[in-house]
Coordinates of C-alpha atoms and ligand atoms in Angstrom, one line a residue:
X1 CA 0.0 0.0 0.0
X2 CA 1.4 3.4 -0.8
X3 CA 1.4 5.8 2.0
X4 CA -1.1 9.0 1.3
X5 CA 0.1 12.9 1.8
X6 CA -3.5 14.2 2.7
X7 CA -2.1 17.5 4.7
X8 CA -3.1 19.8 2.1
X9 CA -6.4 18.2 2.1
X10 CA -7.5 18.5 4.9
X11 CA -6.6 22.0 4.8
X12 CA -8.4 22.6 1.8
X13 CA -11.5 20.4 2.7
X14 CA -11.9 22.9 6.1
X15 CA -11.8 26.0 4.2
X16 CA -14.4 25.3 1.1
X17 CA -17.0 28.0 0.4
X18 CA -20.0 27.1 -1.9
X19 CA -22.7 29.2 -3.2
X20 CA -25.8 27.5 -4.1
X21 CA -28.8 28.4 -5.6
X22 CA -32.0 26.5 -4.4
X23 CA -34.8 25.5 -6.7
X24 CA -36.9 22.5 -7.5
X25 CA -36.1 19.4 -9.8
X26 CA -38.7 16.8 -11.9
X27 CA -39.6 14.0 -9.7
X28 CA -41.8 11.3 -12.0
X29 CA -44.7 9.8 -11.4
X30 CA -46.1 6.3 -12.3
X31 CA -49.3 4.7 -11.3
X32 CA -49.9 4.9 -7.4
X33 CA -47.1 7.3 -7.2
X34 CA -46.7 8.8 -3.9
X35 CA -45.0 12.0 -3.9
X36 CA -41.5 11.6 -2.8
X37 CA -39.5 13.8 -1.6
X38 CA -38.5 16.5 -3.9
X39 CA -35.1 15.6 -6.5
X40 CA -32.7 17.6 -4.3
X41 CA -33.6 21.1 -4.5
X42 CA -29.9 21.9 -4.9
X43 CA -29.9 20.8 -8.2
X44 CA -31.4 23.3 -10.5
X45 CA -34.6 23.9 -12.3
X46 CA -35.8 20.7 -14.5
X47 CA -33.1 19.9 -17.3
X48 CA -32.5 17.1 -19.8
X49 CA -29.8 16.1 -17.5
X50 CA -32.1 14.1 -15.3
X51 CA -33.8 10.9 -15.7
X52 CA -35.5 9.9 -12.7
X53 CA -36.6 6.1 -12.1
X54 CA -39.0 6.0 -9.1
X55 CA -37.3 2.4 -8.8
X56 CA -33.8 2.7 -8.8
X57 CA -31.2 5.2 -8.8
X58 CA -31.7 8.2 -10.9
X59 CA -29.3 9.0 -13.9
X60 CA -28.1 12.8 -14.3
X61 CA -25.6 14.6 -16.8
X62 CA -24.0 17.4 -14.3
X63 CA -22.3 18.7 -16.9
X64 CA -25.6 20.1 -18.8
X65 CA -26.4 21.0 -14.9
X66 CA -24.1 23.0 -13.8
X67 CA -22.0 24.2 -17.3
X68 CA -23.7 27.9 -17.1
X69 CA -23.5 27.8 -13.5
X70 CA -20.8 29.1 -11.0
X71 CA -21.6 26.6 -7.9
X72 CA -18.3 26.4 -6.4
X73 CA -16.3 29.6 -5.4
X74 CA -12.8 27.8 -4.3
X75 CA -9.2 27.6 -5.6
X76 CA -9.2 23.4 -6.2
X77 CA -5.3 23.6 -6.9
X78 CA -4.0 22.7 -3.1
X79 CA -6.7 19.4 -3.6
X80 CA -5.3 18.1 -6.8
X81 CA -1.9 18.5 -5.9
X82 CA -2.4 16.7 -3.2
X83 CA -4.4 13.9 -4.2
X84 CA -2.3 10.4 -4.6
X85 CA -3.7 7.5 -6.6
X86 CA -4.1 4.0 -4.9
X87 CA -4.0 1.4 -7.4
X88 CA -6.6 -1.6 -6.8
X89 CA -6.8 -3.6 -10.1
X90 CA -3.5 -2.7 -12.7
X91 CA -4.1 -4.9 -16.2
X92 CA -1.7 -2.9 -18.2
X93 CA -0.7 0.8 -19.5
X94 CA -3.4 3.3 -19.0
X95 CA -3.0 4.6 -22.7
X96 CA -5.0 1.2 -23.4
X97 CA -6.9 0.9 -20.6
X98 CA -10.1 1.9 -19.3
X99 CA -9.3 3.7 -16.1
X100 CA -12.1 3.6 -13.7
X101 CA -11.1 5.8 -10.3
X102 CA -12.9 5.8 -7.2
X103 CA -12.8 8.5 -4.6
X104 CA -14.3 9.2 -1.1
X105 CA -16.7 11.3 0.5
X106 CA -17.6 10.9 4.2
X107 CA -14.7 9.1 5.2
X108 CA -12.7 11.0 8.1
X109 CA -8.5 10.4 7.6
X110 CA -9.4 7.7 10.4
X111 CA -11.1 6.0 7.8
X112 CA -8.4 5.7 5.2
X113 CA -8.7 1.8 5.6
X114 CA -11.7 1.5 5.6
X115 CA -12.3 2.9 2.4
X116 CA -9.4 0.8 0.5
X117 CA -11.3 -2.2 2.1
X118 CA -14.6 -0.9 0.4
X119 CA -12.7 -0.5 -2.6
X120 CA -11.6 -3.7 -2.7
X121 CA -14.5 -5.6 -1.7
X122 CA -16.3 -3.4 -4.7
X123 CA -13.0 -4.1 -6.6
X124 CA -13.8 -8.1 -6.3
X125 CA -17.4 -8.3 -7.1
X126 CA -16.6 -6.3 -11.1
X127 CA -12.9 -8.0 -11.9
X128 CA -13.1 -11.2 -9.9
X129 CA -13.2 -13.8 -12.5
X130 CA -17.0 -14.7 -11.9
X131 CA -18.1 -11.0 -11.1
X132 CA -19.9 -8.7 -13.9
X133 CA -16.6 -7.7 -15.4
X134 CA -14.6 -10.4 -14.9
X135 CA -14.4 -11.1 -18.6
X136 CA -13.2 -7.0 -19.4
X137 CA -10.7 -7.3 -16.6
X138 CA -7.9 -7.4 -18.8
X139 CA -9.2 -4.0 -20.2
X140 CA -9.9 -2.2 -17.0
X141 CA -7.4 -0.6 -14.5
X142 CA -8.8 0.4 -11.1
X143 CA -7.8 3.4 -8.4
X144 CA -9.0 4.7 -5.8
X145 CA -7.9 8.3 -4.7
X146 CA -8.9 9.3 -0.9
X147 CA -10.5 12.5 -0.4
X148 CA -10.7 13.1 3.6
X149 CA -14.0 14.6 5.7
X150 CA -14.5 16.1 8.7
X151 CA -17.0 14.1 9.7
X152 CA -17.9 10.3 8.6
X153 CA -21.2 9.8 6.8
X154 CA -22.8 11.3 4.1
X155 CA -25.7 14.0 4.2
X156 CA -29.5 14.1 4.3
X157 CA -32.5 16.2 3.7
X158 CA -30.5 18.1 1.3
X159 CA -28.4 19.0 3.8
X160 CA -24.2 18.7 4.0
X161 CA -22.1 17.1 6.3
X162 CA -19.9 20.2 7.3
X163 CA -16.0 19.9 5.4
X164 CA -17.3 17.2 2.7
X165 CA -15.4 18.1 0.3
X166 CA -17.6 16.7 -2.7
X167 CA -20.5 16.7 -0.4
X168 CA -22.3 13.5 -1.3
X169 CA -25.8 13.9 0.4
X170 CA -29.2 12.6 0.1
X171 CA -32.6 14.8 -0.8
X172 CA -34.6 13.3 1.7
X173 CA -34.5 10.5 4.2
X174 CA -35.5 7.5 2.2
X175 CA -32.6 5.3 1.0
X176 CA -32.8 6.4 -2.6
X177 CA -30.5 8.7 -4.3
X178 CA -27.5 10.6 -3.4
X179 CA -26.3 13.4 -5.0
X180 CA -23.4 15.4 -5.2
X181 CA -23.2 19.2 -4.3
X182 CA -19.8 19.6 -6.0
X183 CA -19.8 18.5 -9.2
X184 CA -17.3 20.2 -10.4
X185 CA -14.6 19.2 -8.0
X186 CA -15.6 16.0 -9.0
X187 CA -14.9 16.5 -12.3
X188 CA -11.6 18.5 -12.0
X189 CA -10.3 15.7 -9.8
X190 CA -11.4 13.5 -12.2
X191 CA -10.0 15.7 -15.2
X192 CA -7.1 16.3 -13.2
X193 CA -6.1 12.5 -13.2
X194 CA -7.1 11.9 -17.1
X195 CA -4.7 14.7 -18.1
X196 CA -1.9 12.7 -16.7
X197 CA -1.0 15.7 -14.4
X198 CA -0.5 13.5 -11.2
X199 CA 2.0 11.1 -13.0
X200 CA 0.4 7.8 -12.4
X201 CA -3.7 6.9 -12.2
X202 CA -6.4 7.6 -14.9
X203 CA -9.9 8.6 -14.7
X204 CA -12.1 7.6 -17.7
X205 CA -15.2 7.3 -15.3
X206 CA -15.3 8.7 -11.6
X207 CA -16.8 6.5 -9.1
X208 CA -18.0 9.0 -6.4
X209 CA -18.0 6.0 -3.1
X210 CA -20.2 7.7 -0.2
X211 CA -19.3 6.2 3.4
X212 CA -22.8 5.1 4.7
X213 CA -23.7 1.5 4.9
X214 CA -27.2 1.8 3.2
X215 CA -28.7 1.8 -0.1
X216 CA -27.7 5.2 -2.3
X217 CA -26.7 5.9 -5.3
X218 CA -26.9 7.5 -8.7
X219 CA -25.9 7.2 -11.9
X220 CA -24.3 9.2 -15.2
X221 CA -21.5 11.2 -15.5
X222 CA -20.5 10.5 -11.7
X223 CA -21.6 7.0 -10.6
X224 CA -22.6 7.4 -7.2
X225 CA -22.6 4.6 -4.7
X226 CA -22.4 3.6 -0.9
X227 CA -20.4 1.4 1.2
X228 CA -23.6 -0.7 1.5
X229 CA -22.4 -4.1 1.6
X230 CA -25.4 -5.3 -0.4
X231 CA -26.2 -2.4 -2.4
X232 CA -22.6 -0.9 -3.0
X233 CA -22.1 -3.5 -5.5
X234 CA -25.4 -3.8 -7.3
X235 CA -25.4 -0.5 -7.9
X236 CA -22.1 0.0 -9.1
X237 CA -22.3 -3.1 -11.8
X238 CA -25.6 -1.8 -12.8
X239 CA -24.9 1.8 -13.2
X240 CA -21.7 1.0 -15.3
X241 CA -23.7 -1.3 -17.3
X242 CA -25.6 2.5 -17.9
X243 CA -21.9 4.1 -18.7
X244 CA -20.0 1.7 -20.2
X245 CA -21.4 -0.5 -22.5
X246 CA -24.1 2.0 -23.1
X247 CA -27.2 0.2 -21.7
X248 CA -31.2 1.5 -21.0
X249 CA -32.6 -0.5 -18.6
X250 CA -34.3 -4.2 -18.7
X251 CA -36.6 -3.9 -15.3
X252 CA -40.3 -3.0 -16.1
X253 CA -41.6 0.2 -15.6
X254 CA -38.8 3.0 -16.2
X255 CA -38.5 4.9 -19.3
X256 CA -35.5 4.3 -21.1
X257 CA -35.4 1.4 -23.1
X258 CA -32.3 1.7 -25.4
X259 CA -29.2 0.0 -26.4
X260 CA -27.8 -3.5 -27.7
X261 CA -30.3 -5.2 -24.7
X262 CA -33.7 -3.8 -25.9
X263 CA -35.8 -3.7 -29.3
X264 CA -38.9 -2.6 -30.7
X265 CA -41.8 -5.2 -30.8
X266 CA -42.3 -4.7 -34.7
X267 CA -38.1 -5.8 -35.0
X268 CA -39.0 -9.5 -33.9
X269 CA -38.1 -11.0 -36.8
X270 CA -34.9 -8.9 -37.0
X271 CA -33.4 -8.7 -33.0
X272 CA -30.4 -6.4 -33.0
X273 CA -29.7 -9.6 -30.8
X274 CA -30.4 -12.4 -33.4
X275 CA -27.4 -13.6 -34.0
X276 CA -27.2 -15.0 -30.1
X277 CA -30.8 -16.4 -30.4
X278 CA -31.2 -19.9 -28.8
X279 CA -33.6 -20.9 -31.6
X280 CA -33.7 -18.4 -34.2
X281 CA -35.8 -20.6 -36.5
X282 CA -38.9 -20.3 -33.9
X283 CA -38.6 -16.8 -32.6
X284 CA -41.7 -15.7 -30.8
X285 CA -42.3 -12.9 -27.6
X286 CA -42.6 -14.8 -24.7
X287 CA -46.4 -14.6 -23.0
X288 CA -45.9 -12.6 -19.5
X289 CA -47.9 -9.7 -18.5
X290 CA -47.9 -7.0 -15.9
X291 CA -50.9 -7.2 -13.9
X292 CA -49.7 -4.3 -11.5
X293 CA -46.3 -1.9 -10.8
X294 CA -46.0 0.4 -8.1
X295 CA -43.5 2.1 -6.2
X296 CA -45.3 3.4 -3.2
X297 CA -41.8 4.2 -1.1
X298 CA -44.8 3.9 1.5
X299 CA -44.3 4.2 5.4
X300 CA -45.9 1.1 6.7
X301 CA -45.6 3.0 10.1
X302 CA -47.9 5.4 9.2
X303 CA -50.3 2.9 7.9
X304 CA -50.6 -0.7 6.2
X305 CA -50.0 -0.6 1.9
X306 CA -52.9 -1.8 0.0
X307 CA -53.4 -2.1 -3.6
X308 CA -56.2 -3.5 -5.6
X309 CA -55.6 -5.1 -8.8
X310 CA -56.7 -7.1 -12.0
X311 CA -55.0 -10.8 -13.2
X312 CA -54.8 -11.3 -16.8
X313 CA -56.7 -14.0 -16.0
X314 CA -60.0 -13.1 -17.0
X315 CA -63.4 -13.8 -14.8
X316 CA -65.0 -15.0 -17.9
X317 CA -62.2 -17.4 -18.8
X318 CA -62.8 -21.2 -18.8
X319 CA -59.2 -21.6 -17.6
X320 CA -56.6 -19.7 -16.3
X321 CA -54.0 -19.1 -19.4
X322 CA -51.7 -17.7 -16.7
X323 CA -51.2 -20.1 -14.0
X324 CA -48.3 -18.8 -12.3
X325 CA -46.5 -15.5 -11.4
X326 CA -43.7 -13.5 -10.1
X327 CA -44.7 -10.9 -6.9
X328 CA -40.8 -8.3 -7.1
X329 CA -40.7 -6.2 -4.7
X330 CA -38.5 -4.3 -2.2
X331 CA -38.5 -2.7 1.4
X332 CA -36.6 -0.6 3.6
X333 CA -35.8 -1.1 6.8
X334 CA -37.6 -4.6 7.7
X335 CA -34.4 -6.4 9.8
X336 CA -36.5 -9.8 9.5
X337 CA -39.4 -11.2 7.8
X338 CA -41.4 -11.9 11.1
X339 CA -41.8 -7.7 11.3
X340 CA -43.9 -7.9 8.0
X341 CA -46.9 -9.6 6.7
X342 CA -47.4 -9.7 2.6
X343 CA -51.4 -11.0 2.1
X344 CA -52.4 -12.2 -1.3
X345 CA -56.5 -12.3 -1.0
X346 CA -56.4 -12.9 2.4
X347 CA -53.2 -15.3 2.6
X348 CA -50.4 -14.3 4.1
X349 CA -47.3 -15.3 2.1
X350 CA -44.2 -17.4 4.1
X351 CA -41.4 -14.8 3.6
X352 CA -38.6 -16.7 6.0
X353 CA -36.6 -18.3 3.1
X354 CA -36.5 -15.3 1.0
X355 CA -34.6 -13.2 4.3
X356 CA -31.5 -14.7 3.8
X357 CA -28.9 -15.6 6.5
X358 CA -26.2 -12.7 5.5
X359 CA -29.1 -9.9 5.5
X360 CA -30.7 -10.6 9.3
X361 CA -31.0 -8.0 11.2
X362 CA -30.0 -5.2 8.0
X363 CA -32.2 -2.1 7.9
X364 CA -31.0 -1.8 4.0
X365 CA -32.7 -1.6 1.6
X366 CA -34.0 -5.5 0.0
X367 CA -35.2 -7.2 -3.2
X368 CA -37.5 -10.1 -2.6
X369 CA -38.6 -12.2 -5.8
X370 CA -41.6 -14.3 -4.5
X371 CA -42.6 -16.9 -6.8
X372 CA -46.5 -17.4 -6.9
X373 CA -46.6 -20.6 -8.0
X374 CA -50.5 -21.0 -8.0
X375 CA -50.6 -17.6 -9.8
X376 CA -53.4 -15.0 -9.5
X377 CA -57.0 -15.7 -9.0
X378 CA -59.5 -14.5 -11.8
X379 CA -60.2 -10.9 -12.1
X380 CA -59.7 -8.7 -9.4
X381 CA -56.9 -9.6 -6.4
X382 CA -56.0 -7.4 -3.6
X383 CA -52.0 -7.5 -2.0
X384 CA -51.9 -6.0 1.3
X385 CA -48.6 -5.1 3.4
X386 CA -48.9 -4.6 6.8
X387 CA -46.0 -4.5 9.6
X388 CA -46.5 -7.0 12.2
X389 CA -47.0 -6.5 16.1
X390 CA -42.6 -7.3 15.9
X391 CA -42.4 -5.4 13.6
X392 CA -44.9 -2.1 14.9
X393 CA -42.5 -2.6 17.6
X394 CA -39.1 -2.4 16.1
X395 CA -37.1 0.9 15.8
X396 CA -37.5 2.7 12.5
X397 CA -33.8 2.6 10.7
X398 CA -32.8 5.6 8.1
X399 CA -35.7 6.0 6.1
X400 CA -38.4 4.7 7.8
X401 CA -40.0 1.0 7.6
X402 CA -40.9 1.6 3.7
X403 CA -42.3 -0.8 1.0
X404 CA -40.4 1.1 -1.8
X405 CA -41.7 -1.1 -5.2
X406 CA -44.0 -3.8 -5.7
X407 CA -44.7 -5.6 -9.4
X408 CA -46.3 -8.9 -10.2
X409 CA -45.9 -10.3 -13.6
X410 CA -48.2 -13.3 -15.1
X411 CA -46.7 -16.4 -17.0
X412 CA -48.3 -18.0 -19.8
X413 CA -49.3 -21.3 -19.2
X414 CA -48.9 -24.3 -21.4
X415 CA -45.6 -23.8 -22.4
X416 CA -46.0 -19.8 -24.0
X417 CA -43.3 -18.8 -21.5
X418 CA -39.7 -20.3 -21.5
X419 CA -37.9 -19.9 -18.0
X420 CA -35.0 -22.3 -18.8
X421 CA -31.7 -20.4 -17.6
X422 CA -29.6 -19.8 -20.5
X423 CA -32.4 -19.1 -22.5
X424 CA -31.9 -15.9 -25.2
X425 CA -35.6 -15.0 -27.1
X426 CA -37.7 -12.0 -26.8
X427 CA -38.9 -11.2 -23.4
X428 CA -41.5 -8.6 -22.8
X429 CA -40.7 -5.7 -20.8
X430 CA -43.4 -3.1 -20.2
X431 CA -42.6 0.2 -19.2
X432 CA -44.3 3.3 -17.1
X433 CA -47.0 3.5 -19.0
X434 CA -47.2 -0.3 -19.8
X435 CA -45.7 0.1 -23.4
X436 CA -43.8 -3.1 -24.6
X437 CA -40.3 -3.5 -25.7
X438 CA -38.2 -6.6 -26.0
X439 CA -35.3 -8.1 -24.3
X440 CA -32.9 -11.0 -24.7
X441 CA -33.0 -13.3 -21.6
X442 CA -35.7 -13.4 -18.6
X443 CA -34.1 -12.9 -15.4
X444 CA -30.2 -13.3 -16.2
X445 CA -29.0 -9.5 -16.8
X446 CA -28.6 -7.3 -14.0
X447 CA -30.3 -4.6 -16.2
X448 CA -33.0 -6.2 -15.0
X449 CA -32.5 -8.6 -11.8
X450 CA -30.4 -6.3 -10.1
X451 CA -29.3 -8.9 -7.5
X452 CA -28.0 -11.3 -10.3
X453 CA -24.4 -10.8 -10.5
X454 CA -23.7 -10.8 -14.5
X455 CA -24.5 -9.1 -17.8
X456 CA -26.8 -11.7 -20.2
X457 CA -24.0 -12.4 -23.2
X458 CA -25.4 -9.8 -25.2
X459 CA -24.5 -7.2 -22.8
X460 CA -21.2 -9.1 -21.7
X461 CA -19.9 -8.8 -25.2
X462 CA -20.9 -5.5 -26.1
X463 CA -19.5 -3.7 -22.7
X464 CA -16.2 -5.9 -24.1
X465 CA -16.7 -4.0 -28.0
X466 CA -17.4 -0.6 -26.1
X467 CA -14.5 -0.9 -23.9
X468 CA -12.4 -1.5 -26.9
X469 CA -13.5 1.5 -29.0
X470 CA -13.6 3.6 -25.6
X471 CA -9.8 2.6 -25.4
X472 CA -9.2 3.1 -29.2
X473 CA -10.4 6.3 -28.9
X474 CA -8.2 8.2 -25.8
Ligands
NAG1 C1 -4.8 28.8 -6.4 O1 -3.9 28.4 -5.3 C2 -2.6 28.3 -5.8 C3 -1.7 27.7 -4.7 O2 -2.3 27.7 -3.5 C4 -2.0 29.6 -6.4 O3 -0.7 29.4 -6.9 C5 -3.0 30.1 -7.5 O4 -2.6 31.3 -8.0 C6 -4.4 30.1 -7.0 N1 -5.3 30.4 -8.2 C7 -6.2 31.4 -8.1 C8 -7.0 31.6 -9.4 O5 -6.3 32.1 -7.2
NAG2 C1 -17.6 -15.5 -7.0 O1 -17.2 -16.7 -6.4 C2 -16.9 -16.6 -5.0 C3 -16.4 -18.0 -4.6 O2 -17.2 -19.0 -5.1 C4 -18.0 -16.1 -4.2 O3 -17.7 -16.0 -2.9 C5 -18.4 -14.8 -4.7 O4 -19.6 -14.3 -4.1 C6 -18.7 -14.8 -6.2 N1 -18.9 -13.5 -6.7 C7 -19.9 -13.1 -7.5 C8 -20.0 -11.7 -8.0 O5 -20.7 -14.0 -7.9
NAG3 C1 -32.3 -5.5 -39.7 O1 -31.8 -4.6 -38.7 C2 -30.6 -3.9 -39.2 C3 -30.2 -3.0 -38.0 O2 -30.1 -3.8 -36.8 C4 -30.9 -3.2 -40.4 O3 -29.7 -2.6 -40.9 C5 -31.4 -4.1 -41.5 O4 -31.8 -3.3 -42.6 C6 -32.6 -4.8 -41.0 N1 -33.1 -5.8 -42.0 C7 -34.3 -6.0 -42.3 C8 -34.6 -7.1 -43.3 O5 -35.2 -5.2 -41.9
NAG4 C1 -64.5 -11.3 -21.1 O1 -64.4 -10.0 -20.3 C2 -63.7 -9.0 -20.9 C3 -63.7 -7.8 -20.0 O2 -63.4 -8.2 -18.7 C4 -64.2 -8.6 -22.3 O3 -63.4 -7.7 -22.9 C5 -64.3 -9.9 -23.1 O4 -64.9 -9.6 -24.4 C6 -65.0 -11.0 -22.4 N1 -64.9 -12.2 -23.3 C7 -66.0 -13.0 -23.5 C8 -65.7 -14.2 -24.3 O5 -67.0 -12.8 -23.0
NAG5 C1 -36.8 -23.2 -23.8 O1 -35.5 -22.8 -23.9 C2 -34.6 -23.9 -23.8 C3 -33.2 -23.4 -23.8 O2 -33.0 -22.5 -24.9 C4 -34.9 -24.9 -25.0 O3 -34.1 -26.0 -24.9 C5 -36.4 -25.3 -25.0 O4 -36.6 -26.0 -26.1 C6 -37.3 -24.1 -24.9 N1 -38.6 -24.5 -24.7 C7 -39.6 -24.1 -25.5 C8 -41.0 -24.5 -25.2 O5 -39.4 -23.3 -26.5
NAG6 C1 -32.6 -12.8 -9.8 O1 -31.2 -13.2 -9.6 C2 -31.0 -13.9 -8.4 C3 -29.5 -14.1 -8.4 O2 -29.0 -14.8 -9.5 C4 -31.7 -15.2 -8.4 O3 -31.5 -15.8 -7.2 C5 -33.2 -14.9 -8.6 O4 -33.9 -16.1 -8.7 C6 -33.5 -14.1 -9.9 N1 -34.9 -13.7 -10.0 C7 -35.7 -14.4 -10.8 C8 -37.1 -13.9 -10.7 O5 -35.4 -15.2 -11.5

């Protein structure tokens, strides 16, 4: 490990002074939208920049943010001077490499450890040879620069920790995004590596790592992440996936559907794809449907969630052509599955096996895929989540006990769905306003199941080609 000289930071990060303006930002709205709290109000009127996902991790461009705009009223040359690259992951040269560079926020010089272990642990799930980007390792060189705080942690309610020196923070309380007030720090530290002016290190894509252990992030031109041990990584895989390969998403119901992993219903007989097609002489869209998405980011505190729906299984239908389904969904701090009850008409769903082991106890955020293997009843169903007396009982972590998304998708019976892993076809995938596009695999790209570890191979191998011309191109 190479010792750090983080005087003239800590100078620097004591003295910064920041002028802000304040004004609202475009929060969107699906079905059963609650409002949320407010995009952080510190990031300008509404602008292209942003895509919001009421799901996941927003995506925003700072640099069409902030380009006109003077936020930051500092002298940044005592900080770059005095930043020192750590390298984590060396494959070769960076004049044909991708350089990605992490750097901290909210870690106090106490911390310096800590954060090269977070590094590394996020350093293991991308290159290890069975993470995401195990197969582009050879292609990708990985530092970490450390960027002291006063104070460990990382902002909310749009308010900074006092001396972050990128001031990573989140809008509200819920464990959704986390923005940064200094963008263009970011990006001159950033710059500042790329240019080769500290000798060694590169920066092709900043990794902005926030010292908090619960769910955060955002993506774009900064990819923002925690030190959650469960969401650091998903986050980080998924939001490059975003940068790098360039990906929209695969989960249903966001907007952006773009990119080598998604295609227009009318191209079915032409995939952008076909050439990785399991059976390309019988190509057909696979029979799921949406029967309800919602992403209440409800307080279950305040009162239980309810929401009424329909089943694509019709009441006037003999049969039921969708016998089984798929309830995705994903709360906030519920430590254990005895704290919540999940009824489907009536009947209380067993959660315990879907709590694993490694997560008791967490107030993070968590995914839960609940197979319904009977399916939904006829016509109308109700899902109701209520906390139990445990749970009514338990402290409230950061955020509040919230049931953040909820969907339920329908599979066609009698063989009109193909679940076999390994799969590639033309999945459905229905977006905010329940338009369809298509995608390669069901569950096995982390575009979509963001707790599967891996790309699908059609996004495995393009991230490799992008890579390549990324590199061609510096
Ligand atoms: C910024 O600080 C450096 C050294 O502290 C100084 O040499 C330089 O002139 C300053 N730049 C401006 C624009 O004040
Ligand atoms: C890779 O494999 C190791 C050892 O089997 C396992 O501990 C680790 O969780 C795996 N990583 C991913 C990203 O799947
Ligand atoms: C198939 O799609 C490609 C682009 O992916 C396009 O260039 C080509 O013209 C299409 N072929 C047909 C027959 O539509
Ligand atoms: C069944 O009900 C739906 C509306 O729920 C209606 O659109 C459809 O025509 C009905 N089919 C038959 C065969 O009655
Ligand atoms: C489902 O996919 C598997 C793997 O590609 C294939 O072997 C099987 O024939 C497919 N089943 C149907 C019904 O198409
Ligand atoms: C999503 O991926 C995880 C990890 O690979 C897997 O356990 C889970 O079954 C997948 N979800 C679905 C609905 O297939």
């Amino acid at each position: 490990m190479k010792s750090i000289s983080i005087r003239p930071l800590l100078v620097f990060g004591l003295n910064l002074v920041f002028n802000l303006d304040t004004v609202h930002a475009y929060v969107g709205s699906g079905p059963d939208q609650k409002p949320l709290t407010p995009i952080s109000s510190a990031l300008g009127p509404p602008y292209q920049g942003i895509v919001d996902h009421p799901l996941h991790p927003p995506r925003i461009v700072y640099a069409q943010l902030d380009s006109d705009r003077d936020d930051m009223n500092t002298n940044t040359t005592e900080l770059l001077k005095g930043m020192v690259p750590t390298a984590i992951h060396i494959s070769g040269n960076n004049k044909e490499r991708f350089d990605l560079m992490f750097f901290s926020d909210g870690y106090t010089i106490d911390e310096y450890y800590k954060f090269e272990e977070d590094v590394r642990i996020l350093r293991d799930d991308i290159v290890s040879n069975n993470g995401s980007m195990g197969h582009v390792a050879d292609l990708l060189n990985i530092w970490a620069t450390f960027i002291p705080s006063k104070y460990s942690g990382i902002g909310t309610h749009d308010k900074l920790l006092p001396g972050s020196v990128l001031g990573l923070y989140r809008p509200g309380s819920e464990l959704r995004a986390v923005y940064v007030k200094h963008p263009k720090i970011a990006r001159s530290a950033c710059k500042w590596f790329k240019d080769g002016k500290a000798g060694e290190g590169g920066c092709d894509q900043a990794i902005l790592l926030g010292n908090d252990p619960l769910y955060g992030g955002l993506g774009g031109e900064f990819t923002i992440i925690t030190a959650s041990k469960l969401n650091g990584p998903q986050i980080l895989r998924h939001e490059l996936g975003h940068s790098l390969i360039p990906v929209g998403e695969e989960y249903d119901g966001g907007f952006v559907y773009e990119g080598v992993n998604s295609d227009k219903v009318e191209s079915l007989e032409n995939l952008s794809w076909k050439d990785y097609l399991s059976d390309p002489d019988h190509i057909r869209i696979e029979d799921a449907k949406m029967a309800v998405q919602a992403y209440p980011w409800h307080d279950l505190d305040k009162e239980p969630y309810n929401i009424p729906f329909s089943s694509f299984n019709l009441q006037n239908d003999t049969n039921r052509p969708y016998p089984t389904a798929l309830l995705r969904t994903s709360l906030s701090s519920i430590p254990y599955s005895s704290h919540i009850d999940f009824i489907l008409n009536g009947i209380s769903i067993d959660l315990s096996a879907h709590f694993p082991q490694e997560l008791e106890g967490s107030h993070d955020r968590r995914w839960l895929d609940l197979p319904l293997l009977d399916g939904l009843k006829k016509g109308e169903n109700v899902i109701k989540v209520k906390l139990t007396e445990k749970g009514q009982n338990a402290e409230a972590g950061q955020g509040g006990k919230m049931i953040t998304s909820l969907e339920v998708v329908e599979y066609g019976g009698g063989g009109r769905f193909n679940d076999t892993k390994g799969n590639i076809g033309a999945y459905p995938t229905f977006d905010l306003t329940g338009r369809m596009t298509l995608r390669p695999t069901n569950e096995e790209c982390l575009m979509r199941n963001v707790t599967h570890p891996n790309f699908c191979p059609v996004c495995a191998d393009q991230l490799r080609q992008s890579l390549l011309r990324k590199i061609a191109g510096k």
